[in-house]
Short mmCIF file of C-alpha atoms in Angstrom, two decimals:
data_model
loop_
_atom_site.label_atom_id
_atom_site.label_comp_id
_atom_site.label_asym_id
_atom_site.label_seq_id
_atom_site.Cartn_x
_atom_site.Cartn_y
_atom_site.Cartn_z
CA MET A 4 79.84 92.13 131.75
CA THR A 5 78.76 91.49 135.35
CA SER A 6 78.23 94.53 137.47
CA PHE A 7 79.14 94.52 141.16
CA ASP A 8 77.56 97.86 141.93
CA THR A 9 74.28 98.26 143.86
CA SER A 10 72.44 101.47 144.82
CA PRO A 11 73.90 103.31 147.76
CA GLN A 12 70.57 103.30 149.64
CA LEU A 13 70.13 99.66 149.15
CA SER A 14 73.66 98.87 150.34
CA ILE A 15 73.16 101.08 153.37
CA TRP A 16 69.99 99.30 154.33
CA ARG A 17 71.53 95.88 153.84
CA ALA A 18 74.49 96.87 156.03
CA LEU A 19 72.23 98.12 158.79
CA LEU A 20 70.07 94.99 158.68
CA ALA A 21 73.07 92.74 158.87
CA LEU A 22 74.58 94.63 161.67
CA ALA A 23 71.28 94.46 163.58
CA VAL A 24 71.27 90.72 163.24
CA VAL A 25 74.92 90.44 164.49
CA PHE A 26 74.14 92.70 167.46
CA VAL A 27 71.08 90.57 168.32
CA MET A 28 73.39 87.45 168.22
CA LEU A 29 75.88 89.07 170.48
CA ALA A 30 73.16 90.09 172.97
CA THR A 31 71.69 86.64 173.02
CA THR A 32 74.81 84.39 172.83
CA GLY A 33 77.61 86.68 173.89
CA TRP A 34 81.11 85.93 172.78
CA THR A 35 80.85 82.40 174.04
CA ALA A 36 80.17 81.34 170.43
CA LEU A 37 83.84 81.68 169.75
CA ARG A 38 85.30 78.25 169.13
CA THR A 39 88.69 77.71 170.78
CA HIS A 40 91.56 75.47 169.72
CA ARG A 41 93.90 74.77 172.58
CA GLU A 42 97.24 73.48 171.50
CA SER A 43 97.12 69.80 170.76
CA SER A 44 97.88 67.70 173.84
CA ALA A 45 99.61 65.15 171.54
CA LEU A 46 101.50 67.84 169.65
CA ALA A 47 102.43 69.67 172.84
CA ALA A 48 103.67 66.40 174.32
CA SER A 49 105.73 65.65 171.15
CA LEU A 50 107.17 69.15 171.28
CA ALA A 51 108.05 68.86 174.99
CA GLU A 52 109.82 65.63 174.37
CA TRP A 53 111.79 67.28 171.47
CA ARG A 54 112.79 70.07 173.76
CA HIS A 55 114.20 67.67 176.30
CA GLY A 56 115.70 65.30 173.68
CA HIS A 57 119.27 64.66 172.60
CA LEU A 58 120.92 63.30 169.48
CA HIS A 59 124.42 61.78 170.02
CA GLY A 60 124.60 63.50 173.36
CA LEU A 61 123.72 66.90 171.95
CA ARG A 62 120.63 68.95 172.78
CA LEU A 63 118.10 69.36 169.97
CA PRO A 64 117.46 72.91 168.73
CA ASP A 65 114.42 74.95 169.81
CA PRO A 66 111.51 73.82 167.68
CA ASP A 67 110.32 77.46 167.47
CA ALA A 68 113.84 78.53 166.04
CA ALA A 69 113.91 80.34 162.70
CA PRO A 70 113.22 78.00 159.81
CA THR A 71 116.73 78.74 158.37
CA ARG A 72 118.26 77.56 161.66
CA LEU A 73 116.31 74.34 161.74
CA ALA A 74 117.01 73.73 158.09
CA ARG A 75 120.70 73.90 158.76
CA PHE A 76 120.34 71.54 161.61
CA PHE A 77 118.47 68.94 159.60
CA GLY A 78 120.85 69.45 156.72
CA SER A 79 123.75 68.49 159.02
CA LEU A 80 122.20 65.09 159.79
CA THR A 81 122.65 61.80 158.16
CA PRO A 82 119.45 60.25 156.55
CA GLY A 83 119.44 57.75 159.41
CA ASP A 84 119.47 60.42 162.10
CA ARG A 85 116.69 62.39 160.35
CA ASP A 86 114.53 59.32 160.17
CA ARG A 87 115.26 58.49 163.84
CA LEU A 88 114.02 61.93 164.91
CA ALA A 89 110.87 61.54 162.81
CA ARG A 90 110.10 58.22 164.49
CA ARG A 91 110.79 59.62 167.96
CA TYR A 92 109.00 62.89 167.63
CA PRO A 93 106.47 62.42 164.69
CA LEU A 94 104.09 65.31 165.40
CA ALA A 95 106.85 67.72 166.31
CA VAL A 96 108.88 66.98 163.17
CA GLY A 97 105.72 66.78 161.01
CA ASN A 98 104.74 70.31 162.00
CA MET A 99 108.19 71.86 162.19
CA ASN A 100 108.76 74.63 159.78
CA GLY A 101 112.37 74.25 158.61
CA ALA A 102 112.40 70.50 158.48
CA PRO A 103 112.73 69.09 154.99
CA VAL A 104 109.30 68.58 153.41
CA SER A 105 109.96 64.92 152.59
CA LEU A 106 110.77 64.28 156.29
CA ARG A 107 107.65 66.08 157.28
CA TYR A 108 105.70 63.79 155.01
CA ARG A 109 107.18 60.79 156.64
CA ALA A 110 106.68 62.08 160.12
CA ASN A 111 103.09 62.96 159.54
CA HIS A 112 102.48 59.50 158.02
CA LEU A 113 103.69 57.99 161.36
CA ALA A 114 101.57 60.42 163.34
CA LEU A 115 98.44 59.65 161.22
CA ASP A 116 99.00 55.96 161.78
CA GLN A 117 99.06 56.54 165.51
CA ALA A 118 95.98 58.58 165.39
CA ARG A 119 94.20 55.92 163.26
CA LYS A 120 94.98 53.33 165.86
CA THR A 121 93.73 55.54 168.71
CA GLU A 122 90.47 56.22 166.92
CA ARG A 123 90.02 52.51 166.09
CA ALA A 124 90.24 51.76 169.79
CA ARG A 125 87.80 54.47 170.61
CA MET A 126 85.33 53.10 168.22
CA HIS A 127 84.89 50.15 170.58
CA ASP A 128 85.33 52.02 173.90
CA SER A 129 82.20 51.26 175.93
CA ARG A 130 82.68 54.47 177.97
CA LEU A 131 81.80 56.50 174.89
CA SER A 132 78.35 57.24 173.74
CA THR A 133 77.13 55.86 170.39
CA ALA A 134 77.61 59.36 168.84
CA GLY A 135 81.19 59.32 170.24
CA GLN A 136 81.90 55.90 168.72
CA GLN A 137 80.56 57.09 165.42
CA ASP A 138 82.70 60.20 165.45
CA ALA A 139 85.66 58.01 166.17
CA GLY A 140 84.82 55.82 163.23
CA ARG A 141 84.61 58.91 160.91
CA ARG A 142 87.91 60.15 162.03
CA MET A 143 89.52 56.73 161.70
CA HIS A 144 88.34 56.57 158.04
CA ARG A 145 89.60 59.86 157.31
CA TYR A 146 93.03 59.04 158.66
CA GLU A 147 93.06 55.86 156.58
CA SER A 148 92.34 58.02 153.58
CA LEU A 149 95.16 60.46 154.40
CA LEU A 150 97.48 57.42 154.71
CA SER A 151 96.87 56.36 151.12
CA ASP A 152 99.97 55.98 148.90
CA GLY A 153 101.19 59.16 147.42
CA ARG A 154 99.57 61.61 149.81
CA GLN A 155 101.95 64.31 150.98
CA ILE A 156 100.78 65.70 154.36
CA LEU A 157 102.75 68.76 155.25
CA ALA A 158 101.05 69.50 158.62
CA PHE A 159 98.77 67.40 160.94
CA ASP A 160 97.23 68.21 164.29
CA PRO A 161 94.58 65.75 165.53
CA GLU A 162 93.34 67.82 168.50
CA GLY A 163 89.75 69.11 168.53
CA SER A 164 88.32 69.36 165.02
CA GLY A 165 91.84 69.04 163.61
CA ARG A 166 94.19 71.01 161.36
CA ILE A 167 95.92 69.78 158.28
CA ALA A 168 97.75 70.70 155.02
CA GLU A 169 98.55 68.64 151.93
CA VAL A 170 100.76 69.17 148.97
CA PHE A 171 100.03 68.25 145.37
CA GLY A 172 103.07 68.22 143.15
CA ASP A 173 106.83 68.37 143.88
CA LEU A 174 107.14 71.24 146.35
CA GLY A 175 110.94 71.21 146.27
CA ALA A 176 111.24 71.29 142.50
CA ALA A 177 108.35 73.65 141.78
CA ARG A 178 108.97 76.81 139.68
CA ARG A 179 105.57 78.24 140.92
CA ILE A 180 103.91 77.47 144.23
CA SER A 181 100.20 78.01 145.01
CA VAL A 182 98.50 78.02 148.34
CA VAL A 183 94.73 77.52 148.84
CA VAL A 184 93.29 78.91 152.03
CA PRO A 185 89.69 77.83 152.66
CA GLY A 186 86.97 79.44 154.74
CA VAL A 187 84.48 78.48 157.52
CA ASP A 188 83.71 74.98 158.60
CA THR A 189 87.05 73.55 157.56
CA ASP A 190 88.50 70.72 159.65
CA LEU A 191 89.83 67.25 159.27
CA LEU A 192 86.45 65.77 158.33
CA THR A 193 85.52 68.46 155.84
CA PHE A 194 89.01 68.62 154.37
CA GLN A 195 87.86 66.40 151.54
CA ARG A 196 84.34 65.64 150.39
CA THR A 197 82.83 63.01 148.06
CA SER A 198 79.77 65.13 147.38
CA ARG A 199 80.58 68.63 145.95
CA PRO A 200 84.30 67.82 146.02
CA TYR A 201 85.47 71.21 144.66
CA SER A 202 84.00 73.04 147.54
CA ALA A 203 86.53 71.32 150.02
CA PRO A 204 90.24 72.14 150.26
CA VAL A 205 91.50 68.93 148.68
CA GLY A 206 89.25 69.31 145.72
CA MET A 207 90.07 72.98 145.28
CA ALA A 208 93.78 72.25 145.29
CA LYS A 209 93.54 69.35 143.01
CA ALA A 210 91.47 71.24 140.45
CA LEU A 211 93.83 74.20 140.62
CA TYR A 212 96.88 71.93 140.22
CA ALA A 213 95.39 70.30 137.14
CA ALA A 214 94.32 73.62 135.66
CA GLU A 215 97.75 75.20 136.13
CA ARG A 216 99.41 72.19 134.37
CA ALA A 217 96.92 72.59 131.51
CA ALA A 218 97.55 76.36 131.31
CA ARG A 219 101.34 76.06 131.15
CA PRO A 220 102.57 72.38 130.96
CA SER A 221 106.17 73.41 130.85
CA THR A 222 106.10 75.10 134.33
CA ARG A 223 106.62 72.77 137.28
CA THR A 224 103.94 73.72 139.82
CA ALA A 225 102.97 72.64 143.37
CA VAL A 226 99.76 73.47 145.23
CA ILE A 227 99.19 73.35 149.00
CA ALA A 228 95.72 72.74 150.47
CA TRP A 229 96.19 74.64 153.64
CA ALA A 230 93.70 74.06 156.41
CA ASP A 231 96.27 74.39 159.24
CA TYR A 232 94.15 76.85 161.19
CA THR A 233 91.01 76.80 163.34
CA SER A 234 88.32 78.18 161.01
CA PRO A 235 85.04 79.74 162.24
CA ASP A 236 82.35 77.28 163.06
CA GLY A 237 79.48 78.29 160.71
CA LEU A 238 78.35 81.85 159.97
CA GLY A 239 77.90 83.08 163.46
CA VAL A 240 79.75 85.78 165.45
CA ASP A 241 83.02 83.96 165.02
CA ALA A 242 82.89 84.40 161.29
CA ALA A 243 82.01 88.15 161.72
CA THR A 244 85.25 88.86 163.66
CA GLY A 245 88.95 88.67 162.83
CA LEU A 246 89.96 86.48 165.71
CA ARG A 247 90.40 83.21 163.64
CA ALA A 248 92.01 85.11 160.91
CA GLU A 249 94.57 86.72 163.24
CA GLU A 250 95.47 83.28 164.81
CA GLY A 251 95.61 81.76 161.36
CA ALA A 252 97.71 84.49 159.92
CA VAL A 253 100.54 83.72 162.31
CA ARG A 254 100.59 80.08 161.25
CA LEU A 255 100.21 80.79 157.52
CA ASN A 256 103.16 83.31 157.50
CA ALA A 257 105.33 80.77 159.46
CA LEU A 258 104.72 78.24 156.74
CA LEU A 259 105.38 80.74 153.89
CA ARG A 260 108.68 81.74 155.42
CA ALA A 261 109.71 78.06 155.62
CA LEU A 262 108.81 77.02 151.98
CA PRO A 263 111.73 75.58 150.16
CA GLY A 264 113.46 77.17 147.22
CA ARG A 265 112.80 80.57 145.78
CA ALA A 266 109.78 79.97 143.59
CA PRO A 267 107.20 82.71 143.46
CA VAL A 268 104.15 81.96 145.60
CA SER A 269 100.51 82.79 144.69
CA MET A 270 97.79 82.78 147.42
CA PHE A 271 94.26 81.75 146.65
CA CYS A 272 91.96 82.58 149.42
CA HIS A 273 88.29 81.68 149.43
CA SER A 274 85.50 83.27 151.59
CA TYR A 275 86.77 83.67 155.28
CA GLY A 276 90.09 82.50 153.95
CA SER A 277 90.41 85.91 152.33
CA VAL A 278 89.88 87.58 155.68
CA LEU A 279 92.83 85.58 156.99
CA CYS A 280 95.02 86.39 153.93
CA GLY A 281 94.12 90.11 154.35
CA VAL A 282 95.36 90.05 157.93
CA ALA A 283 98.45 87.96 157.02
CA ALA A 284 99.37 90.19 153.89
CA ARG A 285 101.59 92.64 155.69
CA GLY A 286 103.81 89.89 157.12
CA MET A 287 103.99 87.73 153.99
CA PRO A 288 107.50 87.21 152.54
CA ARG A 289 108.28 89.14 149.34
CA ARG A 290 108.37 85.94 147.41
CA VAL A 291 104.47 86.04 147.53
CA ALA A 292 103.78 87.52 144.07
CA ASP A 293 99.98 87.26 143.92
CA LEU A 294 97.16 87.46 146.48
CA ALA A 295 93.91 86.36 144.92
CA VAL A 296 90.56 86.25 146.75
CA ALA A 297 87.29 84.67 145.70
CA ALA A 298 83.88 85.21 147.41
CA SER A 299 85.43 87.53 149.93
CA PRO A 300 83.45 89.19 152.80
CA GLY A 301 86.37 91.57 153.06
CA MET A 302 90.07 91.55 153.82
CA ARG A 303 89.90 93.83 156.91
CA ALA A 304 91.30 96.69 154.88
CA ALA A 305 89.92 99.78 153.12
CA SER A 306 91.95 99.18 150.01
CA ALA A 307 94.58 97.01 148.40
CA ALA A 308 97.19 99.58 149.37
CA ASP A 309 96.26 99.24 153.03
CA LEU A 310 97.13 95.52 152.88
CA GLY A 311 100.82 96.54 152.97
CA THR A 312 101.93 93.93 150.46
CA THR A 313 104.06 94.00 147.41
CA ALA A 314 102.00 91.24 145.84
CA ARG A 315 99.48 91.87 143.09
CA VAL A 316 95.99 91.72 144.60
CA TRP A 317 93.33 89.99 142.56
CA ALA A 318 89.64 89.56 143.35
CA MET A 319 86.54 87.83 141.86
CA ARG A 320 82.94 87.25 142.73
CA ASP A 321 80.15 85.40 140.94
CA ALA A 322 76.94 87.56 140.54
CA SER A 323 74.88 84.73 142.20
CA ASP A 324 77.12 84.52 145.33
CA TRP A 325 75.23 85.43 148.50
CA VAL A 326 78.36 87.01 150.04
CA ARG A 327 77.61 90.11 147.79
CA ASP A 328 74.87 91.01 150.36
CA VAL A 329 77.07 91.11 153.49
CA PRO A 330 77.84 94.48 154.98
CA TYR A 331 81.17 95.59 153.60
CA LEU A 332 82.32 97.64 156.62
CA GLU A 333 84.00 97.15 159.94
CA LEU A 334 82.44 98.43 163.13
CA GLY A 335 83.66 97.59 166.63
CA GLY A 336 85.58 94.62 165.38
CA LEU A 337 82.57 93.18 163.57
CA GLY A 338 82.68 92.99 159.72
CA HIS A 339 85.77 92.78 157.39
CA GLY A 340 85.95 96.11 155.65
CA ALA A 341 85.66 97.15 152.13
CA ASP A 342 84.53 95.01 149.13
CA PRO A 343 87.64 93.72 147.29
CA VAL A 344 85.73 93.69 143.88
CA SER A 345 84.62 97.37 144.27
CA SER A 346 86.31 99.82 141.97
CA GLY A 347 87.55 101.86 144.90
CA PHE A 348 89.47 98.95 146.55
CA GLY A 349 92.11 98.81 143.93
CA ALA A 350 92.37 95.11 143.25
CA ARG A 351 92.51 93.53 139.74
CA VAL A 352 88.96 92.14 139.20
CA LEU A 353 88.79 88.74 137.46
CA SER A 354 85.79 87.25 135.70
CA ALA A 355 83.91 84.48 137.57
CA ARG A 356 80.68 84.46 135.69
CA ASP A 357 80.71 80.63 135.52
CA ALA A 358 81.27 80.04 139.16
CA GLU A 359 77.57 79.50 140.19
CA GLY A 360 77.36 80.49 143.78
CA HIS A 361 79.62 80.71 146.82
CA SER A 362 81.36 77.40 146.42
CA GLY A 363 81.88 77.03 142.73
CA TYR A 364 85.01 79.01 142.06
CA PHE A 365 87.21 75.94 141.74
CA GLN A 366 84.78 73.90 139.62
CA PRO A 367 86.57 72.51 136.49
CA GLY A 368 85.59 74.09 133.31
CA THR A 369 84.75 77.52 134.79
CA ASP A 370 86.37 80.77 133.90
CA SER A 371 86.98 81.45 137.50
CA LEU A 372 89.23 78.29 137.84
CA ARG A 373 90.98 79.12 134.57
CA ASN A 374 91.79 82.66 135.65
CA LEU A 375 93.03 81.54 139.03
CA ALA A 376 95.31 79.02 137.31
CA GLU A 377 96.63 81.61 134.86
CA VAL A 378 97.58 83.76 137.86
CA GLY A 379 99.16 80.75 139.54
CA VAL A 380 101.52 80.07 136.66
CA GLY A 381 102.23 83.79 136.05
CA ALA A 382 100.36 83.90 132.65
CA TYR A 383 98.86 87.31 133.53
CA GLY A 384 98.24 88.27 129.93
CA GLU A 385 95.82 85.41 129.50
CA VAL A 386 93.38 86.30 132.40
CA THR A 387 89.83 87.46 131.66
CA CYS A 388 88.87 90.60 133.36
CA ALA A 389 85.41 91.08 134.90
CA ARG A 390 84.91 94.56 133.40
CA GLU A 391 85.86 95.96 129.94
CA ASP A 392 87.30 99.07 131.62
CA ASP A 393 89.06 97.20 134.26
CA ALA A 394 92.85 97.68 134.23
CA CYS A 395 93.50 94.18 135.62
CA ARG A 396 96.22 93.47 133.08
CA SER A 397 97.92 96.96 133.34
CA GLY A 398 101.42 97.26 134.71
CA LEU A 399 102.04 93.62 135.18
CA SER A 400 105.81 93.88 134.87
CA GLY A 401 105.77 95.77 138.22
CA THR A 402 103.82 96.34 141.39
CA PRO A 403 100.27 97.61 140.90
CA THR A 404 99.87 101.32 141.40
CA ALA A 405 97.20 100.94 144.07
CA GLN A 406 99.59 98.71 146.07
CA ARG A 407 102.59 101.04 145.78
CA ALA A 408 100.80 103.87 147.56
#
């Protein structure tokens, strides 16, 4: 079995060295390295129009109202009225928690088509530099791909580097729902990759969806590739703090509270995505049954119990993953806390010996993907633990002891 322990002295020196590097970065670059994502001008405009809009002479509800309130509003409309609102306010409706998911898909299709036309025009805009025109071309082609038949875009924001979420499967009819939360350098252009596809959110979600169906064909599942937050740009100061995680946690929990039905939800959080999930854990709805992290630099918690969630907490890390060498501590806002695969953290540690590095956890054929899929469909007795003495299968009928404390 793979061992995750290193000598205390070596761990201390690694931590001190990493902190020294971070402090040098802070001294030389300051906090200006933090990448910001101002609210989309297009999205803000669509929301403003909604707030001043009417339907049959009646004011539209506050777009920030509770999802249940918005669901009742949309449920009271005719199909024609719902379609009319999607066409008038595509970005607002496409990102509105509480709107029917099928309506959000249609609204985002309209918003993507508008964005595609905008980027096509920018490709030939003489005021732009050659690099600017090339960037417009890349974005246009990405929008064309997202407009392909059958794609179900649950959220879309074209501003800046972009935010997006996509659904695989029938979300409304699912008996189990999985949400994949990716890490650094995730945006519209990296949402899907031709090279190394299973290191990108779309490939991760597709692989998990296929593995879940193979694990339990009789269970209807749906998987969400959730990149609807502004991730850190690279492995600089931004990735060493919790700022992006805190911002993303608000958006993630808003989505989770608005998911249709009552199916249990399993979270699968990779790399910095596990930081975000750790921050969000306390505010997650109780239908979140599992919180699984892979390649985690920490969850900004000292233990699973400190996460404040009733969900089962799972963790995995491949022995060749460079993240094992990050300093698992938090000091002055830098670092993300304890190592989730350490014995003292209290997570259920799953095998990931086939993962091969930091980005290989969702690679088809690996034990890591199979284990994640078994968690996703609730087949807890079928998982492979990382250590023979690991109690990762114990007490699965209830909440793990470490998380009840």
